[in-house]
Structure formats: C-alpha cells, structure tokens
Amino acid sequence: MTLWGGRFSQPTDEDLRALNDSLPFDKRMYAQDIRGSMAYAQAIAEAGVITQEEAETLIKGLEQVLNEFDNGTFVFTDSDEDIHTAVERRLTEIVGDVGGKLHTGRSRNDQVATDFRLWVRDAIHDIEKLIVQTQAALVEQAEAHIATLMPGYTHLQPAQPITVGHWLMSFFWMLMRDRERLQGALQRTNISPLGSGALAGTPYAINRVKLAEAMGFDSISMNSLDAVSDRDFVAEMLFTLALLGVHLSRFAEDIILYSNPLFGFVALDDRYSTGSSLMPQKRNADPMELARGKAGRLIGHLTGLLTTLKGLPSGYNKDLQEDKEALFDAVDTLQKLLPVVTAVIHTLRINKERMLAALDEELLATDLADYLVKKGLPFRQAHHVVGEVVRVAEAEQCKLSEIPLPRLKRISELFTDDVVEVFDFEAAVTRREALGGTAPSSVATQITQAKGLLNT
Ligand code: ARG
C-alpha cells in the first residue's frame, strides 16, 4: 500500500511506478532521512502533538531502522516509493500504529528538502577533503621543482620562462577558490526547511529553530512556499563542482600536451598511464583524458538542473525529483576522479632537460626590451626595437645572443657589451620576484601561504 492510496480506487500503473519511484537512487539518503525523523519526533512531542513516550518509541524504532540499513539487513518492499516511504513503512512494522503519527504536520516536500540539504552538507565536507589532498600533492611537487625552468605559454605559443613550481601552484589557487565556493555553498545549504509542511507551513506549535539545531542546521528558512521548492543549493553545488571539473580539465590538458613526445616535459607513472591494444609504443594519458571528459558531464548536470528549474510554477513539483541523480552523479564522479588526479600529480615525473631544451632565447625578448627600458627608452619603443632584433635573428637563423653587437647597435645605440647578461633564463625568472611572480623566492611565499591553507 502506498502512503497516499486512500482516494484511489485502482492501483498505480506499473510503468508509471517505475518512472515515479525514486527509491533506487534516494535510498542513499537513508541516514539523513532517519536523522531528520528522529529530530522531528522530538519536535512534535514538544509541540504537544504526541506524548514524550510516543516520541521515545518512535526514536528507538528509528534507531533500529538505521541499524538495519547500516548492517545491510533492511528489506525493501514493492510499495516503497522512495526512501521516506520505506523508512516510515518499516518503522510502523516495528513500533505499530504510533509509527503513523510521525508524519503529522510534515510533508515529503519539506522532508525531502531537509534530507537533501543534510546529504549535500556531508558531501561538501567529503569533496573538500579530497581537494585538499590534490592541493597537497601540487604543493609537494611545486616545492620539489621550485626553481626548475620551463617555457610558459600564452595562446599556446612560447611566451616567457617560468618555473615548474609556479606552473603547478597556479592550479593550487584554482582549487582554493573551489574550496571557498564550497564553503559559501555550505552556508546556503545549511538551512532547515523542516516545518514548512507541503507548502503553507505547519499548524502545529513546532519550535523550528530548536528542530533545526537538533539536525545541526545553522538557521531556518523563512518562507514555506520557497523552502519546499528551493533547489538553489543544488544548483550552486552543481556549479561549484562543474567549475572544479573545469579546473581539473585544464590541468589535465596541460599534462596531456606536456606528456606528448613533442613536448616530453612530463611523464605519467606506469600505474597512471595506459597502452594501446594495437600500437605497442603507445603510452596514453587516459586518466587526464578522463578528467577532461568528466568536466563535460559535470557541466551537463548543471545545465540539466537549471533547465528543470526554469519553468517551474510555485511550490513543490515532481520535476524537482530530478535534482538528486544529477548531484549524486556529480559527487560520485569527483570522488572517483580527485584521488586519481592526486596520484597522477604525486607520481608525475618532470623532465628538466626537455623543458630546458624547449627554452628558446626568443622567450627573453621581453627581458631584452626591459634592458632597453633600464637604459631610458620608453617601453613602446623598446618593444619595437626588440621586434627588429627578433626579425634579424629569424632572417639569419641564429639565436638572439648570436647577433653581433655592431649589428645590434645599428638597430639601437643603447645596446652595449652588457647585453649578454640578458640571455640568462634563470636570471629572467629570478627577476620576477614581486609577489605572485614566477621567481623561486616568490613561489616560496606562495607555498608558505598554501601550506597554511592545507590545514583545515
Ligand atoms: N521522491 C520525491 C522527491 O525526491 C519526494 C517528495 C515527494 N513529494 C510529493 N509530493 N510527491 O522529490
């Protein structure tokens, strides 16, 4: 028997049942559902709806239901439409008719919103822990390669020399913002809708603030009609996870490129690369391609939910049931992905020689312009002069440093003997020591700050 069968003379069609039932996916919220019900039993006792004794019977019964779930002995029946129905059905089997009093003044509309908020709250903590581990791996490698030189790119064209530490730390800060966003999402998630009823609120004298506190919520929702249909916390979480996915995808793209033999800057550990069934020489960066691929899936979940929400009329609508699979999958995806990304970083081999070999003196063209600036030339003119120098090197097919001084002087009188000092990659990197720059000293400052942010 369903929870709402009274007004119907025929049972629900089987195909509709299969479409309508959310149990297959919402059963993972059993602990949150039971926790909410325990708090609710106490709240309706305090409101005088049931006796304290009845509340205790309900709570003890709910404890048993929780145990059955925890040790895998809970048996679902055909009539269990969703997790809320299943828990109440089993509770009533255990405690008898008093089980039927638990739902007084409550609707599955405020119940599901409560359960899901509790679930998301836990997920935020789990995901953040995993991000911290990824960040720790980045810090560890950045520290090991704080002064290792590599080409930095803009437009994927060689731009200026940077340090490997700087490159790796750039992803640390992206992930830091993801953590901050999770914390922001937590604030807006940790609000109790319980006591909103189906849409209009509850006629019973429930102390909603106390009820919220019992479930560890920070505050309560202030409008029951909004509260039962508010899935902003899900959308926000999906956005946060999608952007996290985008960050991992961008990291992945760098690794895919840099591990290509044409670059050869990095190599994935054997445990984290895969071969080809046909081509014996292949060493593919599959985990990184998966990271890149999963970002699309995460973005899909976000756009899917926003599309579901955009046309909904006021109050609860069954469309809202679509919120769960999207977020469950987003969280599951990242719980699988993040540890692999972390391990890839931990075990990544950095090929210093290949990085060094890729440093062309053209990457010092900006430094050459800065050299002229120091001699008093306005930067715009210096830029133009060095452009000519680069053109000469290209025409002569030589390095910038191989252009004879007299030839340089014909372009600008400001070039003197000391110009050779410009052609030093390490010096170029070391000069960029202002905070946030690529100099090892500046990266060290980043790393110190970052370490402080790892201890949560
Ligand atoms: N399974 C539903 C969901 O996930 C629970 C709420 C059902 N409410 C209702 N009025 N049918 O959204």
CSV table of C-alpha atoms and ligand atoms in Angstrom, one decimal:
chain,number,residue,atom,x,y,z
A,1,MET,CA,0.0,0.0,0.0
A,2,THR,CA,1.2,3.5,-0.8
A,3,LEU,CA,1.2,6.4,1.6
A,4,TRP,CA,-1.5,8.2,-0.3
A,5,GLY,CA,-3.7,5.4,-1.6
A,6,GLY,CA,-6.9,6.5,0.2
A,7,ARG,CA,-8.6,8.4,-2.6
A,8,PHE,CA,-7.8,6.0,-5.4
A,9,SER,CA,-9.9,3.0,-6.4
A,10,GLN,CA,-7.2,1.5,-8.7
A,11,PRO,CA,-3.5,0.8,-8.1
A,12,THR,CA,-0.9,2.8,-9.9
A,13,ASP,CA,0.1,1.5,-13.3
A,14,GLU,CA,3.3,-0.5,-13.2
A,15,ASP,CA,5.1,1.6,-15.8
A,16,LEU,CA,4.3,4.8,-14.0
A,17,ARG,CA,5.5,3.3,-10.8
A,18,ALA,CA,8.9,2.5,-12.4
A,19,LEU,CA,9.0,6.1,-13.7
A,20,ASN,CA,7.8,7.7,-10.5
A,21,ASP,CA,9.7,5.8,-7.8
A,22,SER,CA,12.9,7.5,-6.6
A,23,LEU,CA,13.9,4.7,-4.2
A,24,PRO,CA,16.6,3.3,-6.5
A,25,PHE,CA,18.6,6.5,-6.1
A,26,ASP,CA,17.3,8.2,-3.0
A,27,LYS,CA,17.9,5.2,-0.7
A,28,ARG,CA,21.4,6.5,-0.2
A,29,MET,CA,19.9,9.3,1.9
A,30,TYR,CA,18.6,6.8,4.5
A,31,ALA,CA,20.8,8.1,7.3
A,32,GLN,CA,19.8,11.7,6.7
A,33,ASP,CA,16.1,10.8,6.4
A,34,ILE,CA,16.2,8.9,9.7
A,35,ARG,CA,18.2,11.7,11.4
A,36,GLY,CA,15.6,14.2,10.3
A,37,SER,CA,12.7,12.0,11.5
A,38,MET,CA,14.3,11.5,14.9
A,39,ALA,CA,14.6,15.2,15.4
A,40,TYR,CA,11.0,15.7,14.1
A,41,ALA,CA,9.6,13.1,16.5
A,42,GLN,CA,11.1,15.1,19.4
A,43,ALA,CA,9.8,18.4,18.0
A,44,ILE,CA,6.2,17.2,17.6
A,45,ALA,CA,6.3,15.8,21.1
A,46,GLU,CA,7.4,19.2,22.4
A,47,ALA,CA,4.6,20.8,20.4
A,48,GLY,CA,2.2,18.5,22.2
A,49,VAL,CA,1.2,16.6,19.1
A,50,ILE,CA,2.4,13.2,20.5
A,51,THR,CA,3.5,12.3,24.1
A,52,GLN,CA,7.1,12.2,25.1
A,53,GLU,CA,6.7,8.4,25.5
A,54,GLU,CA,5.5,8.1,21.9
A,55,ALA,CA,8.4,10.1,20.7
A,56,GLU,CA,10.8,7.8,22.5
A,57,THR,CA,9.1,4.8,21.0
A,58,LEU,CA,9.5,6.4,17.5
A,59,ILE,CA,13.1,7.3,18.1
A,60,LYS,CA,14.0,3.8,19.3
A,61,GLY,CA,12.2,2.3,16.3
A,62,LEU,CA,14.1,4.7,14.0
A,63,GLU,CA,17.4,3.6,15.6
A,64,GLN,CA,16.5,0.0,14.7
A,65,VAL,CA,15.7,1.0,11.2
A,66,LEU,CA,19.1,2.8,11.0
A,67,ASN,CA,20.9,-0.3,12.2
A,68,GLU,CA,19.1,-2.4,9.6
A,69,PHE,CA,20.3,-0.1,6.9
A,70,ASP,CA,23.9,0.1,8.3
A,71,ASN,CA,24.3,-3.6,8.6
A,72,GLY,CA,22.6,-4.4,5.3
A,73,THR,CA,19.6,-6.2,6.6
A,74,PHE,CA,16.9,-3.7,5.7
A,75,VAL,CA,14.5,-5.3,3.3
A,76,PHE,CA,12.7,-3.1,0.8
A,77,THR,CA,9.1,-4.0,-0.3
A,78,ASP,CA,7.3,-3.4,-3.5
A,79,SER,CA,5.4,-0.5,-2.1
A,80,ASP,CA,8.4,1.5,-1.1
A,81,GLU,CA,8.2,4.5,-3.4
A,82,ASP,CA,11.1,6.5,-2.0
A,83,ILE,CA,13.3,6.5,1.0
A,84,HIS,CA,10.8,8.4,3.1
A,85,THR,CA,8.1,5.9,2.4
A,86,ALA,CA,10.4,2.9,3.1
A,87,VAL,CA,11.6,4.3,6.5
A,88,GLU,CA,8.1,5.1,7.7
A,89,ARG,CA,6.8,1.7,6.5
A,90,ARG,CA,9.5,-0.2,8.3
A,91,LEU,CA,9.1,2.0,11.4
A,92,THR,CA,5.4,1.2,11.6
A,93,GLU,CA,6.1,-2.5,11.3
A,94,ILE,CA,8.5,-2.2,14.3
A,95,VAL,CA,6.6,0.2,16.6
A,96,GLY,CA,3.0,-0.4,15.4
A,97,ASP,CA,0.3,2.3,14.9
A,98,VAL,CA,2.2,5.0,16.6
A,99,GLY,CA,4.5,5.0,13.6
A,100,GLY,CA,1.7,6.6,11.7
A,101,LYS,CA,1.9,9.7,13.9
A,102,LEU,CA,5.4,10.6,12.9
A,103,HIS,CA,4.4,12.4,9.7
A,104,THR,CA,1.9,14.7,11.5
A,105,GLY,CA,2.3,18.2,10.0
A,106,ARG,CA,5.1,17.1,7.8
A,107,SER,CA,5.1,16.6,4.1
A,108,ARG,CA,7.5,14.7,1.9
A,109,ASN,CA,8.1,18.1,0.4
A,110,ASP,CA,9.7,19.6,3.4
A,111,GLN,CA,11.2,16.2,4.3
A,112,VAL,CA,13.0,15.6,1.0
A,113,ALA,CA,14.3,19.2,1.0
A,114,THR,CA,15.7,18.6,4.6
A,115,ASP,CA,17.2,15.2,3.8
A,116,PHE,CA,18.9,16.5,0.7
A,117,ARG,CA,20.4,19.5,2.4
A,118,LEU,CA,21.8,17.2,5.1
A,119,TRP,CA,23.2,15.0,2.4
A,120,VAL,CA,24.8,17.9,0.5
A,121,ARG,CA,26.3,19.2,3.7
A,122,ASP,CA,28.1,15.8,4.1
A,123,ALA,CA,29.2,15.8,0.5
A,124,ILE,CA,30.7,19.2,0.8
A,125,HIS,CA,32.9,18.0,3.6
A,126,ASP,CA,33.9,14.9,1.7
A,127,ILE,CA,34.8,16.7,-1.5
A,128,GLU,CA,36.7,19.4,0.3
A,129,LYS,CA,38.9,16.8,1.9
A,130,LEU,CA,39.7,15.3,-1.4
A,131,ILE,CA,40.5,18.7,-2.9
A,132,VAL,CA,42.9,19.4,0.0
A,133,GLN,CA,44.8,16.2,-0.9
A,134,THR,CA,45.1,17.3,-4.5
A,135,GLN,CA,46.4,20.6,-3.3
A,136,ALA,CA,48.9,18.9,-1.0
A,137,ALA,CA,50.2,16.9,-4.0
A,138,LEU,CA,50.6,20.2,-6.0
A,139,VAL,CA,52.5,21.9,-3.2
A,140,GLU,CA,54.8,18.9,-2.7
A,141,GLN,CA,55.8,18.8,-6.4
A,142,ALA,CA,56.0,22.6,-6.6
A,143,GLU,CA,58.4,22.6,-3.7
A,144,ALA,CA,60.5,19.9,-5.4
A,145,HIS,CA,60.6,22.0,-8.6
A,146,ILE,CA,60.6,25.4,-7.2
A,147,ALA,CA,63.4,26.6,-9.4
A,148,THR,CA,63.1,24.2,-12.3
A,149,LEU,CA,62.8,26.2,-15.6
A,150,MET,CA,60.2,25.6,-18.2
A,151,PRO,CA,58.6,27.6,-21.0
A,152,GLY,CA,55.5,29.4,-20.1
A,153,TYR,CA,52.8,29.9,-22.8
A,154,THR,CA,50.2,32.3,-23.9
A,155,HIS,CA,48.0,31.4,-26.8
A,156,LEU,CA,49.9,28.1,-26.5
A,157,GLN,CA,52.8,29.9,-28.1
A,158,PRO,CA,56.1,30.0,-26.2
A,159,ALA,CA,56.0,33.3,-24.1
A,160,GLN,CA,58.4,33.6,-21.2
A,161,PRO,CA,60.4,31.3,-19.0
A,162,ILE,CA,58.6,30.3,-15.8
A,163,THR,CA,59.3,27.8,-13.0
A,164,VAL,CA,57.6,24.4,-12.7
A,165,GLY,CA,56.7,25.4,-9.2
A,166,HIS,CA,54.9,28.4,-10.4
A,167,TRP,CA,53.0,26.4,-13.1
A,168,LEU,CA,51.9,23.8,-10.6
A,169,MET,CA,50.9,26.3,-7.9
A,170,SER,CA,48.6,28.0,-10.4
A,171,PHE,CA,46.3,25.0,-10.0
A,172,PHE,CA,46.6,25.2,-6.3
A,173,TRP,CA,44.8,28.6,-6.3
A,174,MET,CA,42.1,27.4,-8.7
A,175,LEU,CA,41.4,24.6,-6.3
A,176,MET,CA,41.5,27.0,-3.4
A,177,ARG,CA,38.7,29.0,-4.9
A,178,ASP,CA,36.7,25.8,-5.4
A,179,ARG,CA,37.1,25.2,-1.7
A,180,GLU,CA,36.0,28.7,-0.9
A,181,ARG,CA,33.0,28.2,-3.1
A,182,LEU,CA,32.1,25.0,-1.3
A,183,GLN,CA,32.2,26.9,2.0
A,184,GLY,CA,29.9,29.5,0.6
A,185,ALA,CA,27.6,26.8,-0.7
A,186,LEU,CA,27.6,25.2,2.7
A,187,GLN,CA,26.3,28.4,4.3
A,188,ARG,CA,23.3,28.5,1.9
A,189,THR,CA,22.8,24.7,2.2
A,190,ASN,CA,22.8,24.5,6.0
A,191,ILE,CA,19.3,26.0,6.4
A,192,SER,CA,16.4,23.9,7.7
A,193,PRO,CA,13.2,23.8,5.7
A,194,LEU,CA,11.6,21.3,8.1
A,195,GLY,CA,8.3,22.6,9.5
A,196,SER,CA,7.3,24.1,6.1
A,197,GLY,CA,4.7,21.3,5.5
A,198,ALA,CA,3.6,20.7,1.9
A,199,LEU,CA,3.7,24.4,1.0
A,200,ALA,CA,1.8,26.6,3.6
A,201,GLY,CA,3.6,25.9,6.8
A,202,THR,CA,2.6,23.8,9.8
A,203,PRO,CA,-0.4,24.4,12.1
A,204,TYR,CA,1.4,22.7,15.0
A,205,ALA,CA,3.4,24.7,17.5
A,206,ILE,CA,6.7,23.3,16.4
A,207,ASN,CA,9.8,25.1,17.5
A,208,ARG,CA,11.5,25.2,14.2
A,209,VAL,CA,14.7,26.8,15.4
A,210,LYS,CA,15.2,24.1,18.0
A,211,LEU,CA,14.4,21.4,15.5
A,212,ALA,CA,16.9,22.9,13.1
A,213,GLU,CA,19.6,22.9,15.8
A,214,ALA,CA,18.9,19.3,16.6
A,215,MET,CA,19.9,18.5,13.0
A,216,GLY,CA,22.9,20.7,13.0
A,217,PHE,CA,21.5,23.4,10.8
A,218,ASP,CA,22.6,27.0,11.3
A,219,SER,CA,19.2,28.6,10.6
A,220,ILE,CA,15.7,28.1,9.3
A,221,SER,CA,14.0,29.0,6.0
A,222,MET,CA,11.7,32.0,6.3
A,223,ASN,CA,9.1,31.2,3.7
A,224,SER,CA,7.5,27.7,3.5
A,225,LEU,CA,6.4,28.1,-0.2
A,226,ASP,CA,10.0,29.0,-1.2
A,227,ALA,CA,11.5,26.4,1.1
A,228,VAL,CA,9.8,23.3,-0.4
A,229,SER,CA,10.9,24.2,-3.9
A,230,ASP,CA,14.2,25.9,-3.3
A,231,ARG,CA,16.9,23.9,-5.1
A,232,ASP,CA,19.3,26.8,-5.3
A,233,PHE,CA,21.7,24.9,-3.0
A,234,VAL,CA,21.7,22.0,-5.5
A,235,ALA,CA,22.3,24.3,-8.5
A,236,GLU,CA,25.1,26.1,-6.6
A,237,MET,CA,26.7,22.9,-5.6
A,238,LEU,CA,26.5,21.6,-9.2
A,239,PHE,CA,28.1,24.9,-10.4
A,240,THR,CA,30.8,24.6,-7.9
A,241,LEU,CA,31.5,21.0,-8.9
A,242,ALA,CA,31.3,21.8,-12.6
A,243,LEU,CA,33.9,24.6,-12.1
A,244,LEU,CA,36.1,22.3,-10.1
A,245,GLY,CA,35.8,19.9,-13.0
A,246,VAL,CA,36.8,22.6,-15.4
A,247,HIS,CA,39.9,23.3,-13.3
A,248,LEU,CA,40.9,19.6,-13.3
A,249,SER,CA,40.2,19.5,-17.0
A,250,ARG,CA,42.6,22.4,-17.7
A,251,PHE,CA,45.2,20.8,-15.6
A,252,ALA,CA,44.6,17.6,-17.5
A,253,GLU,CA,45.0,19.4,-20.8
A,254,ASP,CA,48.4,20.7,-19.8
A,255,ILE,CA,49.5,17.2,-18.8
A,256,ILE,CA,48.2,15.7,-22.0
A,257,LEU,CA,50.2,18.2,-24.0
A,258,TYR,CA,53.3,18.2,-21.9
A,259,SER,CA,53.4,14.4,-21.9
A,260,ASN,CA,53.2,14.3,-25.7
A,261,PRO,CA,56.6,13.2,-27.1
A,262,LEU,CA,56.8,16.5,-29.0
A,263,PHE,CA,57.0,18.3,-25.6
A,264,GLY,CA,58.2,15.5,-23.4
A,265,PHE,CA,58.2,17.7,-20.4
A,266,VAL,CA,56.4,15.3,-18.1
A,267,ALA,CA,55.8,11.5,-17.9
A,268,LEU,CA,53.0,9.8,-16.2
A,269,ASP,CA,53.8,6.9,-13.9
A,270,ASP,CA,53.2,3.5,-15.4
A,271,ARG,CA,50.4,3.0,-12.9
A,272,TYR,CA,48.6,6.0,-14.2
A,273,SER,CA,49.0,5.6,-17.9
A,274,THR,CA,47.6,3.1,-20.3
A,275,GLY,CA,48.7,1.4,-23.5
A,276,SER,CA,47.1,0.7,-26.8
A,277,SER,CA,45.7,-2.8,-27.8
A,278,LEU,CA,47.2,-2.3,-31.3
A,279,MET,CA,50.1,0.1,-31.2
A,280,PRO,CA,52.8,-1.3,-28.9
A,281,GLN,CA,54.7,2.0,-28.5
A,282,LYS,CA,51.7,3.9,-27.1
A,283,ARG,CA,51.6,5.5,-23.7
A,284,ASN,CA,48.3,7.3,-23.2
A,285,ALA,CA,47.4,9.8,-20.5
A,286,ASP,CA,43.9,8.2,-20.1
A,287,PRO,CA,43.4,9.5,-16.5
A,288,MET,CA,43.9,13.0,-17.8
A,289,GLU,CA,41.6,12.5,-20.8
A,290,LEU,CA,39.0,11.2,-18.3
A,291,ALA,CA,39.4,14.3,-16.2
A,292,ARG,CA,38.9,16.4,-19.3
A,293,GLY,CA,35.9,14.3,-20.3
A,294,LYS,CA,34.2,14.3,-16.9
A,295,ALA,CA,34.1,18.1,-16.9
A,296,GLY,CA,31.6,17.9,-19.8
A,297,ARG,CA,29.5,15.5,-17.8
A,298,LEU,CA,29.6,17.8,-14.7
A,299,ILE,CA,28.6,20.9,-16.8
A,300,GLY,CA,25.8,18.8,-18.2
A,301,HIS,CA,24.4,18.1,-14.8
A,302,LEU,CA,24.4,21.8,-14.0
A,303,THR,CA,22.6,22.9,-17.2
A,304,GLY,CA,20.2,20.0,-16.8
A,305,LEU,CA,19.1,21.1,-13.4
A,306,LEU,CA,18.9,24.8,-14.3
A,307,THR,CA,16.7,23.8,-17.3
A,308,THR,CA,14.5,21.7,-15.0
A,309,LEU,CA,14.1,24.7,-12.6
A,310,LYS,CA,13.5,27.5,-15.0
A,311,GLY,CA,9.8,26.8,-15.8
A,312,LEU,CA,8.5,25.6,-12.5
A,313,PRO,CA,5.5,27.2,-11.0
A,314,SER,CA,5.4,28.0,-7.3
A,315,GLY,CA,5.7,25.3,-4.7
A,316,TYR,CA,6.9,21.7,-5.0
A,317,ASN,CA,6.6,20.0,-8.4
A,318,LYS,CA,7.7,16.4,-9.1
A,319,ASP,CA,10.2,17.7,-11.6
A,320,LEU,CA,12.3,18.5,-8.6
A,321,GLN,CA,13.0,14.8,-8.1
A,322,GLU,CA,15.4,15.3,-11.0
A,323,ASP,CA,17.8,17.1,-8.6
A,324,LYS,CA,19.2,14.0,-6.9
A,325,GLU,CA,20.6,11.8,-9.6
A,326,ALA,CA,22.4,14.9,-11.1
A,327,LEU,CA,24.1,15.8,-7.9
A,328,PHE,CA,24.7,12.2,-6.7
A,329,ASP,CA,26.5,11.6,-10.0
A,330,ALA,CA,28.5,14.8,-9.9
A,331,VAL,CA,29.7,13.9,-6.4
A,332,ASP,CA,30.4,10.3,-7.3
A,333,THR,CA,32.3,11.4,-10.4
A,334,LEU,CA,34.6,13.7,-8.4
A,335,GLN,CA,35.0,11.2,-5.6
A,336,LYS,CA,36.5,8.8,-8.2
A,337,LEU,CA,38.4,11.4,-10.1
A,338,LEU,CA,40.1,13.5,-7.5
A,339,PRO,CA,42.1,10.7,-5.9
A,340,VAL,CA,43.4,9.7,-9.3
A,341,VAL,CA,44.4,13.3,-10.2
A,342,THR,CA,46.1,13.5,-6.8
A,343,ALA,CA,48.1,10.3,-7.5
A,344,VAL,CA,49.0,11.5,-11.0
A,345,ILE,CA,50.5,14.6,-9.5
A,346,HIS,CA,52.3,12.7,-6.8
A,347,THR,CA,53.9,10.3,-9.2
A,348,LEU,CA,54.5,12.8,-12.1
A,349,ARG,CA,58.0,12.7,-13.5
A,350,ILE,CA,59.3,16.1,-14.6
A,351,ASN,CA,61.9,16.0,-17.4
A,352,LYS,CA,64.1,19.0,-16.6
A,353,GLU,CA,66.3,18.5,-19.7
A,354,ARG,CA,63.4,18.5,-22.1
A,355,MET,CA,62.0,21.6,-20.5
A,356,LEU,CA,65.3,23.4,-20.7
A,357,ALA,CA,65.8,22.3,-24.3
A,358,ALA,CA,62.5,23.9,-25.1
A,359,LEU,CA,63.6,27.3,-23.8
A,360,ASP,CA,64.3,29.4,-26.9
A,361,GLU,CA,66.1,32.7,-26.4
A,362,GLU,CA,63.1,34.4,-28.0
A,363,LEU,CA,61.4,33.8,-24.7
A,364,LEU,CA,63.8,36.5,-23.4
A,365,ALA,CA,62.6,39.1,-25.9
A,366,THR,CA,60.6,40.9,-23.2
A,367,ASP,CA,63.7,41.0,-21.0
A,368,LEU,CA,65.6,42.4,-23.8
A,369,ALA,CA,63.0,45.2,-24.1
A,370,ASP,CA,63.3,45.7,-20.3
A,371,TYR,CA,67.1,46.0,-20.8
A,372,LEU,CA,66.5,49.0,-23.1
A,373,VAL,CA,63.9,50.4,-20.7
A,374,LYS,CA,66.5,50.4,-18.0
A,375,LYS,CA,68.7,52.5,-20.4
A,376,GLY,CA,65.9,55.1,-20.6
A,377,LEU,CA,64.0,54.0,-23.7
A,378,PRO,CA,60.2,54.2,-23.3
A,379,PHE,CA,58.8,50.6,-23.3
A,380,ARG,CA,56.7,51.1,-26.5
A,381,GLN,CA,59.9,52.0,-28.4
A,382,ALA,CA,61.9,49.2,-26.8
A,383,HIS,CA,59.2,46.8,-27.8
A,384,HIS,CA,59.6,47.9,-31.4
A,385,VAL,CA,63.4,47.8,-31.3
A,386,VAL,CA,63.4,44.2,-30.0
A,387,GLY,CA,60.9,43.3,-32.6
A,388,GLU,CA,63.5,44.2,-35.2
A,389,VAL,CA,66.2,42.3,-33.4
A,390,VAL,CA,63.9,39.2,-33.5
A,391,ARG,CA,63.4,39.7,-37.2
A,392,VAL,CA,67.2,39.8,-37.8
A,393,ALA,CA,67.7,36.6,-35.8
A,394,GLU,CA,64.9,34.9,-37.8
A,395,ALA,CA,66.4,36.1,-41.1
A,396,GLU,CA,69.9,35.0,-40.1
A,397,GLN,CA,68.6,31.8,-38.5
A,398,CYS,CA,70.6,32.4,-35.4
A,399,LYS,CA,69.9,32.9,-31.7
A,400,LEU,CA,69.3,36.4,-30.3
A,401,SER,CA,72.6,36.2,-28.4
A,402,GLU,CA,74.5,35.3,-31.6
A,403,ILE,CA,73.7,38.6,-33.3
A,404,PRO,CA,77.0,40.6,-33.2
A,405,LEU,CA,77.0,43.7,-31.1
A,406,PRO,CA,77.7,46.1,-34.1
A,407,ARG,CA,74.6,44.7,-35.8
A,408,LEU,CA,72.5,45.3,-32.7
A,409,LYS,CA,73.9,48.8,-32.4
A,410,ARG,CA,72.7,49.5,-35.9
A,411,ILE,CA,69.2,48.9,-34.5
A,412,SER,CA,69.7,50.8,-31.3
A,413,GLU,CA,72.7,52.7,-29.9
A,414,LEU,CA,71.6,51.7,-26.4
A,415,PHE,CA,72.9,48.1,-26.9
A,416,THR,CA,76.3,47.7,-25.2
A,417,ASP,CA,78.6,44.8,-24.0
A,418,ASP,CA,76.4,44.0,-21.0
A,419,VAL,CA,73.6,42.8,-23.3
A,420,VAL,CA,74.9,39.3,-23.0
A,421,GLU,CA,73.7,39.2,-19.4
A,422,VAL,CA,70.1,39.3,-20.7
A,423,PHE,CA,70.4,35.9,-22.2
A,424,ASP,CA,70.1,34.0,-19.0
A,425,PHE,CA,66.8,32.2,-18.3
A,426,GLU,CA,67.5,31.7,-14.6
A,427,ALA,CA,68.1,35.4,-14.2
A,428,ALA,CA,65.0,36.3,-16.1
A,429,VAL,CA,62.9,34.1,-13.8
A,430,THR,CA,64.7,35.3,-10.6
A,431,ARG,CA,63.9,38.9,-11.5
A,432,ARG,CA,60.2,38.3,-11.3
A,433,GLU,CA,60.2,38.2,-7.6
A,434,ALA,CA,57.3,40.6,-6.9
A,435,LEU,CA,54.6,38.8,-5.1
A,436,GLY,CA,52.7,36.5,-7.4
A,437,GLY,CA,55.6,36.2,-9.8
A,438,THR,CA,57.5,33.2,-11.0
A,439,ALA,CA,60.7,33.7,-9.2
A,440,PRO,CA,61.6,30.9,-6.8
A,441,SER,CA,61.5,33.3,-3.9
A,442,SER,CA,58.0,34.4,-4.8
A,443,VAL,CA,56.9,30.8,-5.4
A,444,ALA,CA,58.3,30.0,-1.9
A,445,THR,CA,56.0,32.7,-0.5
A,446,GLN,CA,53.0,31.1,-2.3
A,447,ILE,CA,54.0,27.7,-0.9
A,448,THR,CA,54.2,29.0,2.6
A,449,GLN,CA,50.7,30.6,2.3
A,450,ALA,CA,49.4,27.5,0.6
A,451,LYS,CA,50.6,25.2,3.4
A,452,GLY,CA,48.7,27.3,5.9
A,453,LEU,CA,45.6,26.7,3.8
A,454,LEU,CA,46.0,23.0,3.8
A,455,ASN,CA,45.3,22.5,7.5
A,456,THR,CA,41.6,22.7,7.7
B,1,ARG,N1,10.7,11.5,-4.1
B,1,ARG,C1,10.3,12.9,-4.0
B,1,ARG,C2,11.5,13.8,-4.4
B,1,ARG,O1,12.6,13.3,-4.5
B,1,ARG,C3,9.9,13.2,-2.6
B,1,ARG,C4,8.9,14.2,-2.5
B,1,ARG,C5,7.6,13.8,-3.0
B,1,ARG,N2,6.6,14.7,-2.8
B,1,ARG,C6,5.4,14.6,-3.4
B,1,ARG,N3,4.5,15.5,-3.1
B,1,ARG,N4,5.2,13.6,-4.2
B,1,ARG,O2,11.3,14.9,-4.8
